[in-house]
Amino acid sequence: MKVTSQEIAEALSSHCEKSVEITNVEFDSRKVTEGSLFVPLAGARDGHEFIQQAIENGATATFWSWDMAQAPTEISVIPVEDTLKAMQALSKYYLAKVGAEVIAVTGSNGKTTTKDLTASVLAQRYRTYKTQGNYNNNIGLPYTILHMPEETEKLVLEMGMDHANEITELSQMAQPKVAAITMIGEAHIENLGSREGIAKAKIEIVDGLSKKGLLIIPANEPLLKPLSQNLSQEVTTFGLAEGDVRGEVTREEKTATTFTVAGESFTIPLPGSYNVTNALIAYTVGRFFGLSIEEIRQGFATVAITQNRTEWLTAGNGAAILSDVYNANPTAMGLVLETFQKLPTNGRRFAVLADMLELGPDSPTMHAQMSEHIDPDKFAGIFLYGSQMENLRDALQVSGELPVFYFEKDKQALIQEIETQLEAEDSIVLKGSNGMGLYEVVERLQKLN
């Protein structure tokens, strides 16, 4: 980024007394470097309180919504009514200035992997930037836009939400050329009331979609069909057994899955047919923007997947760890379990499952139903963590065929039991909501003697 504080002030219909060059934008004063515009956001503490630290770290300008009598005098100050809204407005201005075309991705599961696959495909021909980590909300999305290089041609943005109208805000900010919905699951059903409510929240992604744009949706989701029928934009469906873009899995391995589309074979360095559906979105985006089959194939082969999304790691004692601990909902957990129990292993299989959060009043039933995705003949033991997982423990103990280790709150006891059971030739999968902190278990297992 290369703009002046004067240009920013004019874009926001504000003013500044001294014009300086801005090279980046930060809302965390600890990340501020020389040439930063500091955005003091309201949080547990108001960002305005950290203005001196920002200045010491090199900030040359700041947004300011407090009394101007309290504003710093040694840097350029741009007065605004709301610092977050100002950052969002600046991101729209910068996006228009750069002229990058946006590909927006949302869904109850697979957003990040789909974003990674799509960006890798587009990068074979275009200068491409993507959401870093999980910066997918009303702060993270404009931050991502403001951090893309000026030469960016395609920008892949992940859009998350847990309430209605949030995707609308993000879509209108980003004005995507292509929008994709990976799936409708049960994530955040506590806030949205039903899968129907979730579908309506996800389809908000079209609210900023270009009139000549493309919407990509799963063919096997009946809730999206009526919501997408009368759109002016083109709509393409995808799936493994149906859809306009149809994939067929031909080989599943521990670290790779091979599939065909329209007679062409592709391999992604990820396990599970559910990841193939994510790849079908990336394939569709690639074809929409004119990429060749070989470019798409190369994009799949060289993809870099964001950490903790279906990531194979190795325990300190040599056991194989499949870490998928960033988040969880019933659909995602069921898919991971079904995939894991089909993969080859030299030893035994174990699963560590933690509570799936924000499922509302049906949470006990949804947790218990995970037993339907666990074949007792394929696992040597199941470790359960969290108050809601008591329901799955009870469901699994009905048959009594499978050793179940339940820990409501004691994570250290959970770790110790896993360490006692896990041997060098074994494989273990971990899945749970981010708030349950299973990444701590993964980190400990990597240090296991």
GROMACS .gro file of C-alpha atoms in nm:
model
  449
    1MET     CA    1   0.000   0.000   0.000
    2LYS     CA    2   0.121   0.347  -0.090
    3VAL     CA    3  -0.122   0.627  -0.010
    4THR     CA    4  -0.107   0.953   0.180
    5SER     CA    5  -0.306   1.046   0.485
    6GLN     CA    6  -0.449   1.332   0.281
    7GLU     CA    7  -0.579   1.087   0.021
    8ILE     CA    8  -0.733   0.871   0.294
    9ALA     CA    9  -0.894   1.173   0.459
   10GLU     CA   10  -1.046   1.287   0.130
   11ALA     CA   11  -1.174   0.934   0.055
   12LEU     CA   12  -1.353   0.935   0.392
   13SER     CA   13  -1.481   1.294   0.359
   14SER     CA   14  -1.261   1.395   0.648
   15HIS     CA   15  -0.945   1.606   0.673
   16CYS     CA   16  -0.595   1.607   0.818
   17GLU     CA   17  -0.358   1.894   0.891
   18LYS     CA   18  -0.040   1.716   0.781
   19SER     CA   19  -0.009   1.474   0.490
   20VAL     CA   20   0.224   1.177   0.533
   21GLU     CA   21   0.287   0.857   0.340
   22ILE     CA   22   0.104   0.545   0.461
   23THR     CA   23   0.245   0.201   0.379
   24ASN     CA   24   0.020  -0.023   0.590
   25VAL     CA   25  -0.277  -0.030   0.828
   26GLU     CA   26  -0.283  -0.187   1.175
   27PHE     CA   27  -0.535  -0.200   1.459
   28ASP     CA   28  -0.299  -0.375   1.702
   29SER     CA   29  -0.042  -0.125   1.830
   30ARG     CA   30   0.206  -0.411   1.882
   31LYS     CA   31   0.206  -0.481   1.507
   32VAL     CA   32   0.254  -0.120   1.402
   33THR     CA   33   0.568  -0.055   1.198
   34GLU     CA   34   0.722   0.250   1.033
   35GLY     CA   35   0.463   0.415   0.806
   36SER     CA   36   0.154   0.257   0.964
   37LEU     CA   37  -0.191   0.409   0.986
   38PHE     CA   38  -0.313   0.307   1.334
   39VAL     CA   39  -0.682   0.223   1.372
   40PRO     CA   40  -0.781   0.245   1.741
   41LEU     CA   41  -1.073   0.003   1.773
   42ALA     CA   42  -1.297  -0.032   2.076
   43GLY     CA   43  -1.251  -0.365   2.257
   44ALA     CA   44  -1.190  -0.480   2.611
   45ARG     CA   45  -0.983  -0.162   2.616
   46ASP     CA   46  -1.022   0.122   2.371
   47GLY     CA   47  -0.748   0.136   2.109
   48HIS     CA   48  -0.709   0.510   2.161
   49GLU     CA   49  -0.536   0.424   2.490
   50PHE     CA   50  -0.250   0.267   2.295
   51ILE     CA   51  -0.171   0.561   2.071
   52GLN     CA   52   0.167   0.629   2.233
   53GLN     CA   53   0.279   0.270   2.184
   54ALA     CA   54   0.168   0.293   1.820
   55ILE     CA   55   0.369   0.613   1.774
   56GLU     CA   56   0.676   0.458   1.939
   57ASN     CA   57   0.649   0.163   1.697
   58GLY     CA   58   0.645   0.391   1.393
   59ALA     CA   59   0.286   0.500   1.328
   60THR     CA   60   0.275   0.809   1.111
   61ALA     CA   61  -0.102   0.858   1.114
   62THR     CA   62  -0.411   0.755   1.309
   63PHE     CA   63  -0.787   0.758   1.289
   64TRP     CA   64  -0.934   0.944   1.587
   65SER     CA   65  -1.287   0.945   1.727
   66TRP     CA   66  -1.212   1.083   2.074
   67ASP     CA   67  -1.205   1.451   2.166
   68MET     CA   68  -0.956   1.618   1.932
   69ALA     CA   69  -0.806   1.795   2.233
   70GLN     CA   70  -0.667   1.452   2.333
   71ALA     CA   71  -0.529   1.372   1.987
   72PRO     CA   72  -0.153   1.333   1.940
   73THR     CA   73   0.024   1.623   1.772
   74GLU     CA   74   0.336   1.447   1.645
   75ILE     CA   75   0.159   1.239   1.376
   76SER     CA   76  -0.112   1.293   1.115
   77VAL     CA   77  -0.460   1.266   1.269
   78ILE     CA   78  -0.772   1.185   1.064
   79PRO     CA   79  -1.089   1.257   1.264
   80VAL     CA   80  -1.373   1.005   1.211
   81GLU     CA   81  -1.698   0.928   1.390
   82ASP     CA   82  -1.640   0.552   1.411
   83THR     CA   83  -1.293   0.403   1.366
   84LEU     CA   84  -1.419   0.058   1.256
   85LYS     CA   85  -1.656   0.205   0.998
   86ALA     CA   86  -1.370   0.425   0.878
   87MET     CA   87  -1.145   0.120   0.830
   88GLN     CA   88  -1.424  -0.057   0.642
   89ALA     CA   89  -1.483   0.245   0.418
   90LEU     CA   90  -1.110   0.275   0.353
   91SER     CA   91  -1.098  -0.092   0.251
   92LYS     CA   92  -1.372  -0.033  -0.008
   93TYR     CA   93  -1.179   0.264  -0.143
   94TYR     CA   94  -0.852   0.070  -0.159
   95LEU     CA   95  -1.020  -0.232  -0.321
   96ALA     CA   96  -1.163  -0.008  -0.593
   97LYS     CA   97  -0.826   0.160  -0.638
   98VAL     CA   98  -0.641  -0.170  -0.682
   99GLY     CA   99  -0.917  -0.313  -0.903
  100ALA     CA  100  -0.877  -0.672  -0.785
  101GLU     CA  101  -1.168  -0.908  -0.854
  102VAL     CA  102  -1.301  -1.072  -0.539
  103ILE     CA  103  -1.394  -1.436  -0.488
  104ALA     CA  104  -1.597  -1.473  -0.167
  105VAL     CA  105  -1.632  -1.803   0.019
  106THR     CA  106  -1.870  -1.887   0.303
  107GLY     CA  107  -2.030  -2.202   0.445
  108SER     CA  108  -2.073  -2.399   0.766
  109ASN     CA  109  -1.761  -2.605   0.701
  110GLY     CA  110  -1.468  -2.603   0.458
  111LYS     CA  111  -1.441  -2.225   0.409
  112THR     CA  112  -1.072  -2.204   0.485
  113THR     CA  113  -0.971  -2.511   0.284
  114THR     CA  114  -1.180  -2.390  -0.011
  115LYS     CA  115  -1.019  -2.046   0.015
  116ASP     CA  116  -0.673  -2.205   0.015
  117LEU     CA  117  -0.749  -2.432  -0.283
  118THR     CA  118  -0.910  -2.148  -0.482
  119ALA     CA  119  -0.623  -1.908  -0.418
  120SER     CA  120  -0.366  -2.172  -0.515
  121VAL     CA  121  -0.550  -2.240  -0.842
  122LEU     CA  122  -0.586  -1.872  -0.934
  123ALA     CA  123  -0.221  -1.805  -0.845
  124GLN     CA  124  -0.114  -2.021  -1.140
  125ARG     CA  125  -0.212  -1.734  -1.371
  126TYR     CA  126  -0.302  -1.428  -1.164
  127ARG     CA  127  -0.139  -1.228  -0.887
  128THR     CA  128  -0.351  -1.358  -0.602
  129TYR     CA  129  -0.398  -1.272  -0.235
  130LYS     CA  130  -0.620  -1.444   0.023
  131THR     CA  131  -0.756  -1.412   0.375
  132GLN     CA  132  -0.476  -1.488   0.618
  133GLY     CA  133  -0.566  -1.727   0.899
  134ASN     CA  134  -0.925  -1.674   1.010
  135TYR     CA  135  -0.955  -1.300   0.947
  136ASN     CA  136  -1.307  -1.342   0.811
  137ASN     CA  137  -1.530  -1.104   1.010
  138ASN     CA  138  -1.616  -0.733   0.993
  139ILE     CA  139  -1.269  -0.646   1.125
  140GLY     CA  140  -1.064  -0.920   0.961
  141LEU     CA  141  -1.211  -0.880   0.612
  142PRO     CA  142  -1.134  -0.508   0.567
  143TYR     CA  143  -0.794  -0.572   0.729
  144THR     CA  144  -0.727  -0.840   0.466
  145ILE     CA  145  -0.826  -0.605   0.185
  146LEU     CA  146  -0.600  -0.331   0.318
  147HIS     CA  147  -0.306  -0.572   0.335
  148MET     CA  148  -0.326  -0.704  -0.019
  149PRO     CA  149  -0.038  -0.592  -0.246
  150GLU     CA  150  -0.121  -0.317  -0.494
  151GLU     CA  151  -0.055  -0.552  -0.787
  152THR     CA  152  -0.321  -0.803  -0.673
  153GLU     CA  153  -0.552  -0.922  -0.952
  154LYS     CA  154  -0.764  -1.179  -0.767
  155LEU     CA  155  -0.855  -1.158  -0.399
  156VAL     CA  156  -1.002  -1.466  -0.226
  157LEU     CA  157  -1.195  -1.366   0.085
  158GLU     CA  158  -1.335  -1.597   0.348
  159MET     CA  159  -1.659  -1.472   0.506
  160GLY     CA  160  -1.767  -1.599   0.847
  161MET     CA  161  -2.072  -1.523   1.055
  162ASP     CA  162  -2.268  -1.632   1.358
  163HIS     CA  163  -2.573  -1.404   1.323
  164ALA     CA  164  -2.801  -1.286   1.044
  165ASN     CA  165  -2.701  -0.981   0.837
  166GLU     CA  166  -2.327  -1.026   0.898
  167ILE     CA  167  -2.258  -1.178   0.555
  168THR     CA  168  -2.461  -0.899   0.395
  169GLU     CA  169  -2.222  -0.644   0.546
  170LEU     CA  170  -1.916  -0.836   0.430
  171SER     CA  171  -2.048  -0.899   0.080
  172GLN     CA  172  -2.144  -0.536   0.027
  173MET     CA  173  -1.798  -0.433   0.148
  174ALA     CA  174  -1.615  -0.672  -0.087
  175GLN     CA  175  -1.845  -0.660  -0.394
  176PRO     CA  176  -1.742  -1.010  -0.515
  177LYS     CA  177  -1.734  -1.122  -0.877
  178VAL     CA  178  -1.777  -1.484  -0.764
  179ALA     CA  179  -1.941  -1.612  -0.446
  180ALA     CA  180  -1.942  -1.970  -0.318
  181ILE     CA  181  -2.125  -2.152  -0.038
  182THR     CA  182  -1.948  -2.471   0.066
  183MET     CA  183  -2.232  -2.631   0.263
  184ILE     CA  184  -2.513  -2.568   0.510
  185GLY     CA  185  -2.445  -2.739   0.842
  186GLU     CA  186  -2.540  -2.674   1.201
  187ALA     CA  187  -2.271  -2.426   1.305
  188HIS     CA  188  -2.420  -2.133   1.503
  189ILE     CA  189  -2.768  -2.290   1.495
  190GLU     CA  190  -2.810  -2.161   1.853
  191ASN     CA  191  -2.813  -1.805   1.714
  192LEU     CA  192  -2.993  -1.871   1.385
  193GLY     CA  193  -3.261  -2.111   1.507
  194SER     CA  194  -3.255  -2.375   1.232
  195ARG     CA  195  -3.070  -2.496   0.924
  196GLU     CA  196  -3.319  -2.286   0.727
  197GLY     CA  197  -3.202  -1.981   0.920
  198ILE     CA  198  -2.841  -2.072   0.849
  199ALA     CA  199  -2.914  -2.109   0.476
  200LYS     CA  200  -3.078  -1.765   0.466
  201ALA     CA  201  -2.778  -1.615   0.643
  202LYS     CA  202  -2.533  -1.778   0.401
  203ILE     CA  203  -2.722  -1.669   0.088
  204GLU     CA  204  -2.666  -1.310   0.201
  205ILE     CA  205  -2.336  -1.349   0.016
  206VAL     CA  206  -2.520  -1.247  -0.302
  207ASP     CA  207  -2.613  -0.907  -0.154
  208GLY     CA  208  -2.291  -0.754  -0.287
  209LEU     CA  209  -2.236  -0.997  -0.575
  210SER     CA  210  -2.181  -0.842  -0.917
  211LYS     CA  211  -2.490  -0.855  -1.138
  212LYS     CA  212  -2.272  -1.033  -1.395
  213GLY     CA  213  -2.118  -1.254  -1.129
  214LEU     CA  214  -2.136  -1.623  -1.044
  215LEU     CA  215  -2.283  -1.799  -0.742
  216ILE     CA  216  -2.156  -2.153  -0.669
  217ILE     CA  217  -2.368  -2.371  -0.439
  218PRO     CA  218  -2.386  -2.742  -0.342
  219ALA     CA  219  -2.626  -2.943  -0.556
  220ASN     CA  220  -2.736  -3.161  -0.264
  221GLU     CA  221  -2.864  -2.876  -0.047
  222PRO     CA  222  -3.241  -2.830  -0.100
  223LEU     CA  223  -3.252  -2.529   0.133
  224LEU     CA  224  -3.046  -2.321  -0.110
  225LYS     CA  225  -3.247  -2.405  -0.421
  226PRO     CA  226  -3.547  -2.175  -0.357
  227LEU     CA  227  -3.320  -1.902  -0.223
  228SER     CA  228  -3.115  -1.895  -0.544
  229GLN     CA  229  -3.389  -1.948  -0.805
  230ASN     CA  230  -3.473  -1.589  -0.894
  231LEU     CA  231  -3.125  -1.438  -0.891
  232SER     CA  232  -3.002  -1.233  -1.185
  233GLN     CA  233  -2.654  -1.380  -1.147
  234GLU     CA  234  -2.543  -1.711  -1.296
  235VAL     CA  235  -2.577  -2.005  -1.056
  236THR     CA  236  -2.363  -2.319  -1.082
  237THR     CA  237  -2.405  -2.628  -0.863
  238PHE     CA  238  -2.140  -2.883  -0.762
  239GLY     CA  239  -2.134  -3.224  -0.600
  240LEU     CA  240  -2.001  -3.579  -0.598
  241ALA     CA  241  -2.316  -3.740  -0.730
  242GLU     CA  242  -2.504  -3.449  -0.885
  243GLY     CA  243  -2.464  -3.092  -1.003
  244ASP     CA  244  -2.336  -2.891  -1.297
  245VAL     CA  245  -1.977  -2.960  -1.187
  246ARG     CA  246  -1.958  -3.324  -1.081
  247GLY     CA  247  -1.663  -3.496  -0.921
  248GLU     CA  248  -1.599  -3.866  -0.876
  249VAL     CA  249  -1.351  -3.991  -0.615
  250THR     CA  250  -1.120  -4.254  -0.764
  251ARG     CA  251  -0.863  -4.300  -0.487
  252GLU     CA  252  -0.840  -4.209  -0.117
  253GLU     CA  253  -0.510  -4.214   0.067
  254LYS     CA  254  -0.385  -4.091   0.401
  255THR     CA  255  -0.248  -3.765   0.263
  256ALA     CA  256  -0.412  -3.733  -0.078
  257THR     CA  257  -0.737  -3.784  -0.267
  258THR     CA  258  -0.769  -3.834  -0.643
  259PHE     CA  259  -1.088  -3.751  -0.831
  260THR     CA  260  -1.213  -3.681  -1.181
  261VAL     CA  261  -1.413  -3.395  -1.328
  262ALA     CA  262  -1.540  -3.416  -1.686
  263GLY     CA  263  -1.296  -3.697  -1.759
  264GLU     CA  264  -0.991  -3.514  -1.620
  265SER     CA  265  -0.805  -3.646  -1.315
  266PHE     CA  266  -0.688  -3.427  -1.026
  267THR     CA  267  -0.518  -3.494  -0.692
  268ILE     CA  268  -0.538  -3.280  -0.379
  269PRO     CA  269  -0.291  -3.331  -0.090
  270LEU     CA  270  -0.580  -3.380   0.153
  271PRO     CA  271  -0.774  -3.682   0.281
  272GLY     CA  272  -1.150  -3.723   0.243
  273SER     CA  273  -1.417  -3.694  -0.019
  274TYR     CA  274  -1.553  -3.389   0.166
  275ASN     CA  275  -1.236  -3.205   0.062
  276VAL     CA  276  -1.309  -3.297  -0.299
  277THR     CA  277  -1.629  -3.091  -0.281
  278ASN     CA  278  -1.415  -2.797  -0.165
  279ALA     CA  279  -1.186  -2.859  -0.462
  280LEU     CA  280  -1.486  -2.859  -0.700
  281ILE     CA  281  -1.551  -2.498  -0.599
  282ALA     CA  282  -1.188  -2.406  -0.673
  283TYR     CA  283  -1.212  -2.590  -1.006
  284THR     CA  284  -1.530  -2.398  -1.097
  285VAL     CA  285  -1.370  -2.064  -1.007
  286GLY     CA  286  -1.062  -2.152  -1.210
  287ARG     CA  287  -1.265  -2.237  -1.519
  288PHE     CA  288  -1.476  -1.922  -1.477
  289PHE     CA  289  -1.159  -1.712  -1.495
  290GLY     CA  290  -1.024  -1.903  -1.793
  291LEU     CA  291  -0.760  -2.128  -1.636
  292SER     CA  292  -0.654  -2.442  -1.818
  293ILE     CA  293  -0.695  -2.793  -1.678
  294GLU     CA  294  -0.319  -2.815  -1.626
  295GLU     CA  295  -0.311  -2.486  -1.434
  296ILE     CA  296  -0.589  -2.609  -1.206
  297ARG     CA  297  -0.413  -2.942  -1.160
  298GLN     CA  298  -0.091  -2.761  -1.063
  299GLY     CA  299  -0.281  -2.534  -0.825
  300PHE     CA  300  -0.422  -2.835  -0.643
  301ALA     CA  301  -0.084  -3.005  -0.627
  302THR     CA  302   0.093  -2.706  -0.471
  303VAL     CA  303  -0.174  -2.578  -0.230
  304ALA     CA  304  -0.064  -2.459   0.116
  305ILE     CA  305  -0.337  -2.539   0.369
  306THR     CA  306  -0.399  -2.315   0.671
  307GLN     CA  307  -0.282  -2.469   0.998
  308ASN     CA  308  -0.514  -2.699   1.199
  309ARG     CA  309  -0.740  -2.776   0.902
  310THR     CA  310  -0.714  -3.149   0.829
  311GLU     CA  311  -0.342  -3.138   0.904
  312TRP     CA  312  -0.126  -3.450   0.938
  313LEU     CA  313   0.134  -3.423   1.214
  314THR     CA  314   0.358  -3.668   1.397
  315ALA     CA  315   0.352  -3.738   1.770
  316GLY     CA  316   0.678  -3.739   1.960
  317ASN     CA  317   0.665  -4.118   1.977
  318GLY     CA  318   0.600  -4.155   1.602
  319ALA     CA  319   0.220  -4.194   1.602
  320ALA     CA  320   0.025  -4.025   1.321
  321ILE     CA  321  -0.192  -3.727   1.423
  322LEU     CA  322  -0.478  -3.597   1.208
  323SER     CA  323  -0.541  -3.252   1.356
  324ASP     CA  324  -0.868  -3.080   1.265
  325VAL     CA  325  -0.915  -2.876   1.580
  326TYR     CA  326  -0.997  -2.527   1.456
  327ASN     CA  327  -1.373  -2.575   1.466
  328ALA     CA  328  -1.649  -2.834   1.458
  329ASN     CA  329  -2.015  -2.894   1.385
  330PRO     CA  330  -2.201  -3.226   1.353
  331THR     CA  331  -2.172  -3.249   0.974
  332ALA     CA  332  -1.800  -3.174   0.977
  333MET     CA  333  -1.725  -3.408   1.267
  334GLY     CA  334  -1.919  -3.691   1.104
  335LEU     CA  335  -1.729  -3.647   0.776
  336VAL     CA  336  -1.390  -3.643   0.946
  337LEU     CA  337  -1.469  -3.959   1.145
  338GLU     CA  338  -1.595  -4.146   0.839
  339THR     CA  339  -1.287  -4.049   0.641
  340PHE     CA  340  -1.041  -4.131   0.920
  341GLN     CA  341  -1.174  -4.480   0.983
  342LYS     CA  342  -1.129  -4.568   0.615
  343LEU     CA  343  -0.765  -4.460   0.599
  344PRO     CA  344  -0.492  -4.724   0.634
  345THR     CA  345  -0.288  -4.745   0.954
  346ASN     CA  346  -0.007  -4.975   1.070
  347GLY     CA  347  -0.142  -4.975   1.423
  348ARG     CA  348  -0.468  -4.888   1.596
  349ARG     CA  349  -0.703  -4.593   1.547
  350PHE     CA  350  -0.811  -4.351   1.818
  351ALA     CA  351  -1.031  -4.040   1.815
  352VAL     CA  352  -1.032  -3.740   2.048
  353LEU     CA  353  -1.362  -3.552   2.024
  354ALA     CA  354  -1.450  -3.232   2.211
  355ASP     CA  355  -1.774  -3.038   2.246
  356MET     CA  356  -1.928  -2.871   1.943
  357LEU     CA  357  -2.039  -2.527   2.060
  358GLU     CA  358  -2.337  -2.304   1.973
  359LEU     CA  359  -2.574  -2.587   1.878
  360GLY     CA  360  -2.865  -2.470   2.093
  361PRO     CA  361  -3.129  -2.690   2.259
  362ASP     CA  362  -3.068  -2.986   2.025
  363SER     CA  363  -2.701  -3.004   2.125
  364PRO     CA  364  -2.736  -3.321   2.342
  365THR     CA  365  -2.901  -3.512   2.056
  366MET     CA  366  -2.650  -3.388   1.797
  367HIS     CA  367  -2.359  -3.501   2.014
  368ALA     CA  368  -2.516  -3.841   2.078
  369GLN     CA  369  -2.573  -3.889   1.704
  370MET     CA  370  -2.199  -3.883   1.641
  371SER     CA  371  -2.208  -4.251   1.747
  372GLU     CA  372  -2.361  -4.323   1.404
  373HIS     CA  373  -2.031  -4.219   1.243
  374ILE     CA  374  -1.810  -4.440   1.460
  375ASP     CA  375  -1.755  -4.804   1.358
  376PRO     CA  376  -1.649  -4.991   1.675
  377ASP     CA  377  -1.449  -5.233   1.465
  378LYS     CA  378  -1.233  -4.952   1.327
  379PHE     CA  379  -1.132  -4.783   1.656
  380ALA     CA  380  -0.934  -4.901   1.958
  381GLY     CA  381  -1.071  -4.623   2.176
  382ILE     CA  382  -1.256  -4.291   2.183
  383PHE     CA  383  -1.151  -4.001   2.406
  384LEU     CA  384  -1.427  -3.750   2.484
  385TYR     CA  385  -1.381  -3.403   2.635
  386GLY     CA  386  -1.646  -3.154   2.748
  387SER     CA  387  -1.986  -3.152   2.915
  388GLN     CA  388  -2.181  -3.213   2.592
  389MET     CA  389  -1.969  -3.515   2.500
  390GLU     CA  390  -2.128  -3.699   2.793
  391ASN     CA  391  -2.418  -3.759   2.553
  392LEU     CA  392  -2.191  -3.933   2.304
  393ARG     CA  393  -2.034  -4.135   2.584
  394ASP     CA  394  -2.378  -4.263   2.684
  395ALA     CA  395  -2.466  -4.346   2.322
  396LEU     CA  396  -2.141  -4.538   2.269
  397GLN     CA  397  -2.174  -4.730   2.594
  398VAL     CA  398  -2.507  -4.877   2.489
  399SER     CA  399  -2.327  -5.136   2.276
  400GLY     CA  400  -2.027  -5.160   2.507
  401GLU     CA  401  -1.808  -5.270   2.215
  402LEU     CA  402  -1.562  -4.980   2.228
  403PRO     CA  403  -1.343  -4.842   2.510
  404VAL     CA  404  -1.457  -4.486   2.587
  405PHE     CA  405  -1.257  -4.242   2.802
  406TYR     CA  406  -1.462  -3.942   2.917
  407PHE     CA  407  -1.329  -3.619   3.071
  408GLU     CA  408  -1.570  -3.338   3.143
  409LYS     CA  409  -1.323  -3.063   3.239
  410ASP     CA  410  -0.982  -3.209   3.320
  411LYS     CA  411  -0.774  -3.159   3.007
  412GLN     CA  412  -0.453  -3.269   3.175
  413ALA     CA  413  -0.611  -3.601   3.273
  414LEU     CA  414  -0.730  -3.637   2.911
  415ILE     CA  415  -0.377  -3.579   2.781
  416GLN     CA  416  -0.227  -3.823   3.030
  417GLU     CA  417  -0.471  -4.098   2.931
  418ILE     CA  418  -0.401  -4.045   2.561
  419GLU     CA  419  -0.028  -4.059   2.626
  420THR     CA  420  -0.076  -4.385   2.817
  421GLN     CA  421  -0.272  -4.546   2.532
  422LEU     CA  422  -0.103  -4.412   2.216
  423GLU     CA  423   0.176  -4.621   2.064
  424ALA     CA  424   0.423  -4.549   1.785
  425GLU     CA  425   0.233  -4.728   1.505
  426ASP     CA  426  -0.109  -4.584   1.596
  427SER     CA  427  -0.313  -4.307   1.430
  428ILE     CA  428  -0.525  -4.053   1.616
  429VAL     CA  429  -0.773  -3.790   1.495
  430LEU     CA  430  -0.870  -3.482   1.698
  431LYS     CA  431  -1.182  -3.275   1.631
  432GLY     CA  432  -1.370  -3.016   1.836
  433SER     CA  433  -1.476  -2.653   1.850
  434ASN     CA  434  -1.194  -2.402   1.876
  435GLY     CA  435  -1.314  -2.291   2.218
  436MET     CA  436  -1.239  -2.636   2.359
  437GLY     CA  437  -0.864  -2.587   2.306
  438LEU     CA  438  -0.775  -2.925   2.155
  439TYR     CA  439  -0.473  -2.757   1.994
  440GLU     CA  440  -0.314  -2.786   2.340
  441VAL     CA  441  -0.358  -3.163   2.321
  442VAL     CA  442  -0.203  -3.168   1.973
  443GLU     CA  443   0.097  -2.967   2.095
  444ARG     CA  444   0.150  -3.204   2.389
  445LEU     CA  445   0.127  -3.513   2.169
  446GLN     CA  446   0.393  -3.372   1.937
  447LYS     CA  447   0.628  -3.367   2.238
  448LEU     CA  448   0.533  -3.717   2.355
  449ASN     CA  449   0.834  -3.934   2.438
   0.00000   0.00000   0.00000
